[in-house]
Amino acid sequence: MSHVKKAIIPAAGLGTRFLPATKTVPKEMLTLVDAPTILYVVEEAVEAGIEDIILIAGRGKHAIEDFFDTSYELEDKLARAGNLNLLDRLTKIRNMANIISIRQKQALGLGHAVYCGKSVVGDEPFAVLLGDEITISQNGQKSVTSQLVENFSETQLSSISIMEVPDQDVSKYGIAEVQKISGCRYKVLSVIEKPDPKDIKSRMAMPGRYVFDSQIFEEIKNAQPGLNGEIQLTDSMKSLISHKGMEALTFTTKRFDAGDKLGYLKASVELALMNPELEIQFRNYLIELVKGWGK
Ligand code: UTP
C-alpha cells in the first residue's frame, strides 16, 4: 500500500498575466492579505500529510525559496521586541515541511515542470498542487488535496480534482470526460487540453490539484510537445488513464485562480473577510462602497 508523502508544486511559469508586477516578483509571492499565495498552497499540502515539498522554480524565483528559509535578523529582532506571535508564525513557516527546490531551466509546460521533480519523487505516488491556485476549506471541511490523498490510499488509483464550468470557460482548462461512481467520485474516461467549446462532451474542468501514480513520469517522458509547443500534463494523463486508470473528485471548498487578475482580487476579498483582524472594518467598507454605486 503506497502513501502520498511528497508533493510537487510547479511555480516556474512566467506569469505574463501579471506583468509588469511579475517582471521582478514571482506571481506565487503576490500577497493575499498578509501571506504570499504559495504559503496557502504549501499549507494545503502539509494539512494533507505531505512531508516533502518539491518546488519547481525558475529564474528570478529566489524569493520563494527564501520565504521558507530562516531569516536570522528578522527573527532576532522580533524575539528582542517580545513579538512572540509573529516570531512563532515565522518559525512555523520555516519548519512546516522539507522544501526541496529544483530549477526548470525553461518554461516548457506543466508536464515538463512536473517531470523535473522525478529524481526526488522516485517511484512513489505524489501530489501536484499548482503554485498559483488556492483552495480555502472552512468549518472543518477537508482540503481538496486531503480528499485526493485519501482516495488514492483507498483505490491506489491516480485521483484528480474536477469542477463544472460554464460552456464559455471550457477552452480555458483541461477538461475531463467522466462517469459517476457515487457521491463526488467519478471514473475518468478521457481528458483534453483547452478544447473548442463545440467539440466538448463534458464541462468538468481540471483545476490544479492532482495525485498521481509515479507511472505518470513514463507517460511524460514519452510525450510529444502539444498545444503551444509545450509538454502538456493533460496529454500524459491521457496515456496514464489508458495504462492504469484514474478517478476524479468534485469538491465543495472555495477555489481561486490567483494567477489571474480577477481570481486574485476575489481571493483577496474573501480572505480579508475571513480575517478576524480585518473582517468587520473591511465588511463595513465594502457595504459603504456598494451603497455608493446606487447614487
Ligand atoms: P500557468 O500557465 O497558469 O502559468 O501555469 P504561467 O505560464 O506562469 O501563466 P501566464 O499565462 O504566463 O500568466 C500553471 C502553473 O504551472 C506553473 C506555473 O508557475 C503555474 O504555477 N508552470 C507552468 C511551470 O512551473 N512551468 C511551466 O513551464 C509552465
CSV table of C-alpha atoms and ligand atoms in Angstrom, one decimal:
chain,number,residue,atom,x,y,z
A,1,MET,CA,0.0,0.0,0.0
A,2,SER,CA,1.6,3.3,-1.1
A,3,HIS,CA,1.0,6.5,0.9
A,4,VAL,CA,1.4,10.0,-0.5
A,5,LYS,CA,4.1,11.9,1.3
A,6,LYS,CA,5.6,14.0,-1.5
A,7,ALA,CA,4.2,16.9,-3.5
A,8,ILE,CA,5.4,18.8,-6.5
A,9,ILE,CA,4.5,22.5,-6.7
A,10,PRO,CA,5.2,23.9,-10.1
A,11,ALA,CA,6.0,27.5,-9.8
A,12,ALA,CA,8.3,28.2,-12.7
A,13,GLY,CA,5.8,29.8,-15.1
A,14,LEU,CA,6.5,33.3,-16.4
A,15,GLY,CA,3.3,34.8,-15.0
A,16,THR,CA,2.7,37.0,-18.1
A,17,ARG,CA,-0.9,37.8,-17.0
A,18,PHE,CA,0.5,39.7,-14.0
A,19,LEU,CA,3.1,41.8,-15.9
A,20,PRO,CA,4.6,44.2,-15.1
A,21,ALA,CA,4.5,43.1,-11.4
A,22,THR,CA,5.9,39.7,-12.3
A,23,LYS,CA,8.9,41.2,-14.1
A,24,THR,CA,10.7,41.0,-10.7
A,25,VAL,CA,8.2,39.4,-8.2
A,26,PRO,CA,7.1,35.8,-8.8
A,27,LYS,CA,3.3,35.6,-9.0
A,28,GLU,CA,3.4,32.9,-6.4
A,29,MET,CA,4.8,35.6,-4.0
A,30,LEU,CA,2.0,38.1,-4.6
A,31,THR,CA,0.3,38.8,-1.3
A,32,LEU,CA,-3.2,37.6,-0.3
A,33,VAL,CA,-3.9,39.7,2.9
A,34,ASP,CA,-0.6,39.1,4.6
A,35,ALA,CA,0.8,35.9,3.2
A,36,PRO,CA,2.1,35.0,-0.3
A,37,THR,CA,-0.1,32.8,-2.5
A,38,ILE,CA,2.5,30.0,-2.2
A,39,LEU,CA,2.1,29.7,1.6
A,40,TYR,CA,-1.6,28.9,1.2
A,41,VAL,CA,-0.6,26.2,-1.3
A,42,VAL,CA,2.1,24.7,0.9
A,43,GLU,CA,-0.3,24.8,3.9
A,44,GLU,CA,-2.8,22.7,2.0
A,45,ALA,CA,-0.2,20.1,1.1
A,46,VAL,CA,1.0,19.9,4.7
A,47,GLU,CA,-2.5,19.6,6.0
A,48,ALA,CA,-2.9,16.6,3.7
A,49,GLY,CA,0.1,14.8,5.3
A,50,ILE,CA,2.7,15.8,2.8
A,51,GLU,CA,6.2,15.9,4.3
A,52,ASP,CA,8.5,16.7,1.3
A,53,ILE,CA,7.6,19.6,-1.0
A,54,ILE,CA,9.4,19.7,-4.3
A,55,LEU,CA,9.2,23.3,-5.5
A,56,ILE,CA,9.8,23.7,-9.2
A,57,ALA,CA,11.2,27.2,-9.6
A,58,GLY,CA,12.7,29.1,-12.5
A,59,ARG,CA,15.0,32.1,-12.9
A,60,GLY,CA,14.0,35.1,-10.8
A,61,LYS,CA,12.1,33.0,-8.2
A,62,HIS,CA,14.6,33.0,-5.3
A,63,ALA,CA,12.1,34.9,-3.2
A,64,ILE,CA,10.0,31.7,-2.9
A,65,GLU,CA,13.0,29.7,-1.6
A,66,ASP,CA,14.0,32.5,0.8
A,67,PHE,CA,10.4,32.7,2.1
A,68,PHE,CA,10.6,29.2,3.5
A,69,ASP,CA,14.2,29.7,4.9
A,70,THR,CA,15.3,31.2,8.2
A,71,SER,CA,15.7,35.0,8.5
A,72,TYR,CA,18.0,35.3,11.4
A,73,GLU,CA,18.0,39.1,11.6
A,74,LEU,CA,14.2,39.4,11.5
A,75,GLU,CA,13.7,36.6,14.0
A,76,ASP,CA,16.2,38.0,16.4
A,77,LYS,CA,14.6,41.5,16.1
A,78,LEU,CA,11.1,40.0,16.8
A,79,ALA,CA,12.5,38.0,19.8
A,80,ARG,CA,14.1,41.1,21.3
A,81,ALA,CA,10.9,43.1,20.8
A,82,GLY,CA,8.9,40.4,22.5
A,83,ASN,CA,6.7,40.0,19.4
A,84,LEU,CA,6.3,36.3,20.1
A,85,ASN,CA,3.1,35.8,18.0
A,86,LEU,CA,4.8,36.9,14.8
A,87,LEU,CA,8.0,35.1,15.7
A,88,ASP,CA,6.0,31.9,16.2
A,89,ARG,CA,4.3,32.4,12.8
A,90,LEU,CA,7.6,32.8,11.0
A,91,THR,CA,9.2,29.8,12.8
A,92,LYS,CA,6.3,27.6,11.9
A,93,ILE,CA,6.6,28.6,8.2
A,94,ARG,CA,10.2,27.5,8.0
A,95,ASN,CA,9.6,24.3,9.9
A,96,MET,CA,6.3,23.2,8.2
A,97,ALA,CA,7.9,20.9,5.6
A,98,ASN,CA,11.0,19.8,3.9
A,99,ILE,CA,11.3,22.1,0.9
A,100,ILE,CA,13.4,20.9,-2.0
A,101,SER,CA,13.9,23.3,-4.8
A,102,ILE,CA,14.5,22.3,-8.4
A,103,ARG,CA,15.1,24.5,-11.4
A,104,GLN,CA,13.1,24.2,-14.5
A,105,LYS,CA,15.6,25.9,-16.8
A,106,GLN,CA,13.0,26.7,-19.5
A,107,ALA,CA,9.2,27.1,-19.0
A,108,LEU,CA,8.4,24.2,-21.4
A,109,GLY,CA,5.0,23.5,-20.0
A,110,LEU,CA,3.3,22.0,-16.9
A,111,GLY,CA,4.1,18.4,-17.9
A,112,HIS,CA,7.8,19.3,-18.2
A,113,ALA,CA,7.7,21.1,-14.8
A,114,VAL,CA,6.2,18.0,-13.1
A,115,TYR,CA,8.9,15.8,-14.8
A,116,CYS,CA,11.6,18.0,-13.2
A,117,GLY,CA,10.6,16.5,-9.8
A,118,LYS,CA,11.1,12.9,-10.9
A,119,SER,CA,14.5,12.4,-9.3
A,120,VAL,CA,13.2,13.3,-5.9
A,121,VAL,CA,9.8,11.6,-6.1
A,122,GLY,CA,11.2,8.3,-7.5
A,123,ASP,CA,8.6,5.5,-7.7
A,124,GLU,CA,6.3,6.9,-5.0
A,125,PRO,CA,2.8,8.3,-5.6
A,126,PHE,CA,2.8,12.1,-5.3
A,127,ALA,CA,0.5,15.1,-5.2
A,128,VAL,CA,0.7,18.1,-7.6
A,129,LEU,CA,-0.6,21.5,-6.5
A,130,LEU,CA,-0.3,24.4,-8.9
A,131,GLY,CA,1.6,27.2,-7.2
A,132,ASP,CA,-0.8,29.9,-8.3
A,133,GLU,CA,-4.2,28.3,-7.3
A,134,ILE,CA,-5.5,28.3,-3.8
A,135,THR,CA,-8.4,26.5,-2.2
A,136,ILE,CA,-10.0,27.5,1.1
A,137,SER,CA,-11.5,25.0,3.5
A,138,GLN,CA,-13.9,26.3,6.1
A,139,ASN,CA,-15.8,24.8,9.1
A,140,GLY,CA,-13.8,21.6,9.3
A,141,GLN,CA,-14.0,20.8,5.5
A,142,LYS,CA,-11.2,18.6,4.3
A,143,SER,CA,-8.9,20.3,1.8
A,144,VAL,CA,-9.1,19.2,-1.9
A,145,THR,CA,-5.6,17.6,-1.6
A,146,SER,CA,-6.6,15.7,1.6
A,147,GLN,CA,-9.6,14.2,-0.3
A,148,LEU,CA,-7.4,13.2,-3.3
A,149,VAL,CA,-4.8,11.6,-1.0
A,150,GLU,CA,-7.5,9.6,0.8
A,151,ASN,CA,-9.0,8.5,-2.5
A,152,PHE,CA,-5.6,7.4,-3.7
A,153,SER,CA,-5.0,5.5,-0.4
A,154,GLU,CA,-8.3,3.6,-0.8
A,155,THR,CA,-8.1,2.9,-4.5
A,156,GLN,CA,-4.4,3.1,-5.4
A,157,LEU,CA,-5.6,5.0,-8.5
A,158,SER,CA,-4.4,8.4,-9.6
A,159,SER,CA,-7.0,10.9,-8.4
A,160,ILE,CA,-7.7,14.4,-9.7
A,161,SER,CA,-10.0,17.3,-8.8
A,162,ILE,CA,-12.7,18.4,-11.2
A,163,MET,CA,-15.2,21.2,-11.2
A,164,GLU,CA,-18.1,22.1,-13.5
A,165,VAL,CA,-17.5,25.3,-15.6
A,166,PRO,CA,-19.9,27.2,-17.9
A,167,ASP,CA,-19.7,26.5,-21.7
A,168,GLN,CA,-17.7,29.7,-22.4
A,169,ASP,CA,-14.9,28.7,-20.0
A,170,VAL,CA,-14.1,25.1,-21.2
A,171,SER,CA,-11.5,26.5,-23.6
A,172,LYS,CA,-9.5,27.9,-20.6
A,173,TYR,CA,-9.0,24.5,-18.9
A,174,GLY,CA,-8.0,20.9,-19.3
A,175,ILE,CA,-11.4,19.1,-19.5
A,176,ALA,CA,-12.2,15.6,-18.2
A,177,GLU,CA,-14.9,13.3,-19.6
A,178,VAL,CA,-16.1,11.4,-16.5
A,179,GLN,CA,-18.6,8.7,-15.4
A,180,LYS,CA,-20.2,9.0,-11.9
A,181,ILE,CA,-19.2,6.2,-9.5
A,182,SER,CA,-21.0,7.6,-6.4
A,183,GLY,CA,-21.3,10.8,-4.5
A,184,CYS,CA,-18.5,13.1,-5.5
A,185,ARG,CA,-16.4,10.2,-7.0
A,186,TYR,CA,-16.1,9.7,-10.8
A,187,LYS,CA,-14.2,7.4,-13.2
A,188,VAL,CA,-12.1,9.4,-15.7
A,189,LEU,CA,-12.7,8.3,-19.3
A,190,SER,CA,-10.6,10.8,-21.1
A,191,VAL,CA,-9.0,14.3,-20.9
A,192,ILE,CA,-8.4,17.0,-23.4
A,193,GLU,CA,-6.5,20.3,-23.1
A,194,LYS,CA,-8.4,23.6,-23.7
A,195,PRO,CA,-10.9,22.1,-26.2
A,196,ASP,CA,-13.0,24.1,-28.6
A,197,PRO,CA,-16.4,24.5,-26.9
A,198,LYS,CA,-18.2,23.0,-29.9
A,199,ASP,CA,-16.2,19.7,-29.6
A,200,ILE,CA,-16.8,19.0,-25.9
A,201,LYS,CA,-18.6,16.1,-24.3
A,202,SER,CA,-18.1,17.4,-20.7
A,203,ARG,CA,-17.9,20.7,-18.8
A,204,MET,CA,-15.8,19.2,-16.0
A,205,ALA,CA,-12.6,21.3,-15.8
A,206,MET,CA,-9.4,20.1,-14.0
A,207,PRO,CA,-8.2,22.8,-11.6
A,208,GLY,CA,-4.7,22.4,-10.3
A,209,ARG,CA,-4.9,19.6,-7.7
A,210,TYR,CA,-3.9,16.0,-8.5
A,211,VAL,CA,-2.4,12.8,-7.0
A,212,PHE,CA,-0.5,10.7,-9.5
A,213,ASP,CA,0.9,7.2,-9.6
A,214,SER,CA,4.6,7.5,-10.5
A,215,GLN,CA,3.8,5.9,-13.9
A,216,ILE,CA,2.9,9.5,-15.0
A,217,PHE,CA,6.7,10.2,-15.3
A,218,GLU,CA,7.0,7.5,-18.0
A,219,GLU,CA,4.0,9.0,-19.8
A,220,ILE,CA,5.5,12.5,-19.7
A,221,LYS,CA,8.9,11.1,-20.9
A,222,ASN,CA,7.2,9.7,-24.0
A,223,ALA,CA,5.0,12.7,-24.6
A,224,GLN,CA,5.4,15.0,-27.6
A,225,PRO,CA,5.0,18.8,-27.4
A,226,GLY,CA,1.3,19.5,-27.6
A,227,LEU,CA,-0.7,22.8,-27.6
A,228,ASN,CA,1.6,25.9,-27.8
A,229,GLY,CA,4.6,23.6,-28.3
A,230,GLU,CA,4.6,22.8,-24.5
A,231,ILE,CA,4.8,19.4,-22.8
A,232,GLN,CA,1.2,19.3,-21.6
A,233,LEU,CA,0.4,17.4,-18.5
A,234,THR,CA,-3.1,16.6,-19.9
A,235,ASP,CA,-1.6,14.6,-22.8
A,236,SER,CA,0.4,12.4,-20.4
A,237,MET,CA,-2.7,12.0,-18.2
A,238,LYS,CA,-4.5,10.6,-21.3
A,239,SER,CA,-1.9,7.8,-21.6
A,240,LEU,CA,-2.0,7.2,-17.8
A,241,ILE,CA,-5.7,6.7,-18.0
A,242,SER,CA,-5.3,4.0,-20.7
A,243,HIS,CA,-2.5,2.2,-18.8
A,244,LYS,CA,-3.6,2.4,-15.2
A,245,GLY,CA,-7.0,4.2,-14.9
A,246,MET,CA,-7.8,7.3,-13.0
A,247,GLU,CA,-10.5,8.7,-10.7
A,248,ALA,CA,-11.8,12.3,-10.2
A,249,LEU,CA,-13.5,14.0,-7.2
A,250,THR,CA,-15.7,17.1,-7.2
A,251,PHE,CA,-15.2,19.3,-4.1
A,252,THR,CA,-17.1,22.0,-2.2
A,253,THR,CA,-14.2,24.1,-0.9
A,254,LYS,CA,-13.7,27.5,-2.4
A,255,ARG,CA,-11.1,27.7,-5.2
A,256,PHE,CA,-9.4,30.7,-6.7
A,257,ASP,CA,-7.0,31.0,-9.7
A,258,ALA,CA,-4.7,33.6,-8.1
A,259,GLY,CA,-2.6,33.6,-11.2
A,260,ASP,CA,-5.3,35.5,-12.9
A,261,LYS,CA,-6.2,39.1,-12.1
A,262,LEU,CA,-9.9,38.7,-11.4
A,263,GLY,CA,-9.3,35.4,-9.4
A,264,TYR,CA,-6.6,37.1,-7.4
A,265,LEU,CA,-8.9,40.0,-6.5
A,266,LYS,CA,-11.7,37.6,-5.5
A,267,ALA,CA,-9.3,35.6,-3.3
A,268,SER,CA,-8.0,38.8,-1.6
A,269,VAL,CA,-11.6,40.0,-0.8
A,270,GLU,CA,-12.7,36.6,0.5
A,271,LEU,CA,-9.6,36.1,2.6
A,272,ALA,CA,-9.9,39.6,4.1
A,273,LEU,CA,-13.5,38.9,5.1
A,274,MET,CA,-12.3,35.7,6.9
A,275,ASN,CA,-9.5,37.5,8.7
A,276,PRO,CA,-10.5,38.3,12.3
A,277,GLU,CA,-8.4,41.5,12.4
A,278,LEU,CA,-10.0,42.9,9.3
A,279,GLU,CA,-13.4,41.3,8.9
A,280,ILE,CA,-15.7,43.9,10.5
A,281,GLN,CA,-13.9,47.0,9.2
A,282,PHE,CA,-13.5,45.6,5.7
A,283,ARG,CA,-17.1,44.3,5.5
A,284,ASN,CA,-18.3,47.8,6.5
A,285,TYR,CA,-16.1,49.4,3.9
A,286,LEU,CA,-17.5,47.1,1.2
A,287,ILE,CA,-21.1,47.8,2.3
A,288,GLU,CA,-20.5,51.6,2.1
A,289,LEU,CA,-18.7,51.2,-1.2
A,290,VAL,CA,-21.6,49.2,-2.7
A,291,LYS,CA,-24.2,51.7,-1.3
A,292,GLY,CA,-22.3,54.5,-3.2
A,293,TRP,CA,-22.8,52.7,-6.5
A,294,GLY,CA,-26.6,53.3,-6.4
A,295,LYS,CA,-26.1,57.0,-6.1
B,1,UTP,P1,0.1,28.9,-15.9
B,1,UTP,O1,0.0,28.6,-17.4
B,1,UTP,O2,-1.1,29.4,-15.2
B,1,UTP,O3,1.3,29.8,-15.5
B,1,UTP,O4,0.7,27.5,-15.2
B,1,UTP,P2,2.1,30.9,-16.3
B,1,UTP,O5,2.6,30.3,-17.6
B,1,UTP,O6,3.1,31.4,-15.3
B,1,UTP,O7,1.0,32.0,-16.5
B,1,UTP,P3,0.8,33.1,-17.6
B,1,UTP,O8,-0.2,32.6,-18.5
B,1,UTP,O9,2.1,33.4,-18.3
B,1,UTP,O10,0.3,34.3,-16.8
B,1,UTP,C1,0.1,27.0,-14.1
B,1,UTP,C2,1.2,26.7,-13.0
B,1,UTP,O11,2.2,25.9,-13.6
B,1,UTP,C3,3.5,26.5,-13.5
B,1,UTP,C4,3.2,28.0,-13.2
B,1,UTP,O12,4.2,28.6,-12.4
B,1,UTP,C5,1.8,27.9,-12.5
B,1,UTP,O13,2.0,27.8,-11.1
B,1,UTP,N1,4.3,26.3,-14.7
B,1,UTP,C6,3.8,26.4,-15.9
B,1,UTP,C7,5.6,25.8,-14.5
B,1,UTP,O14,6.1,25.6,-13.4
B,1,UTP,N2,6.4,25.6,-15.6
B,1,UTP,C8,5.9,25.8,-16.9
B,1,UTP,O15,6.6,25.6,-17.9
B,1,UTP,C9,4.5,26.2,-17.0
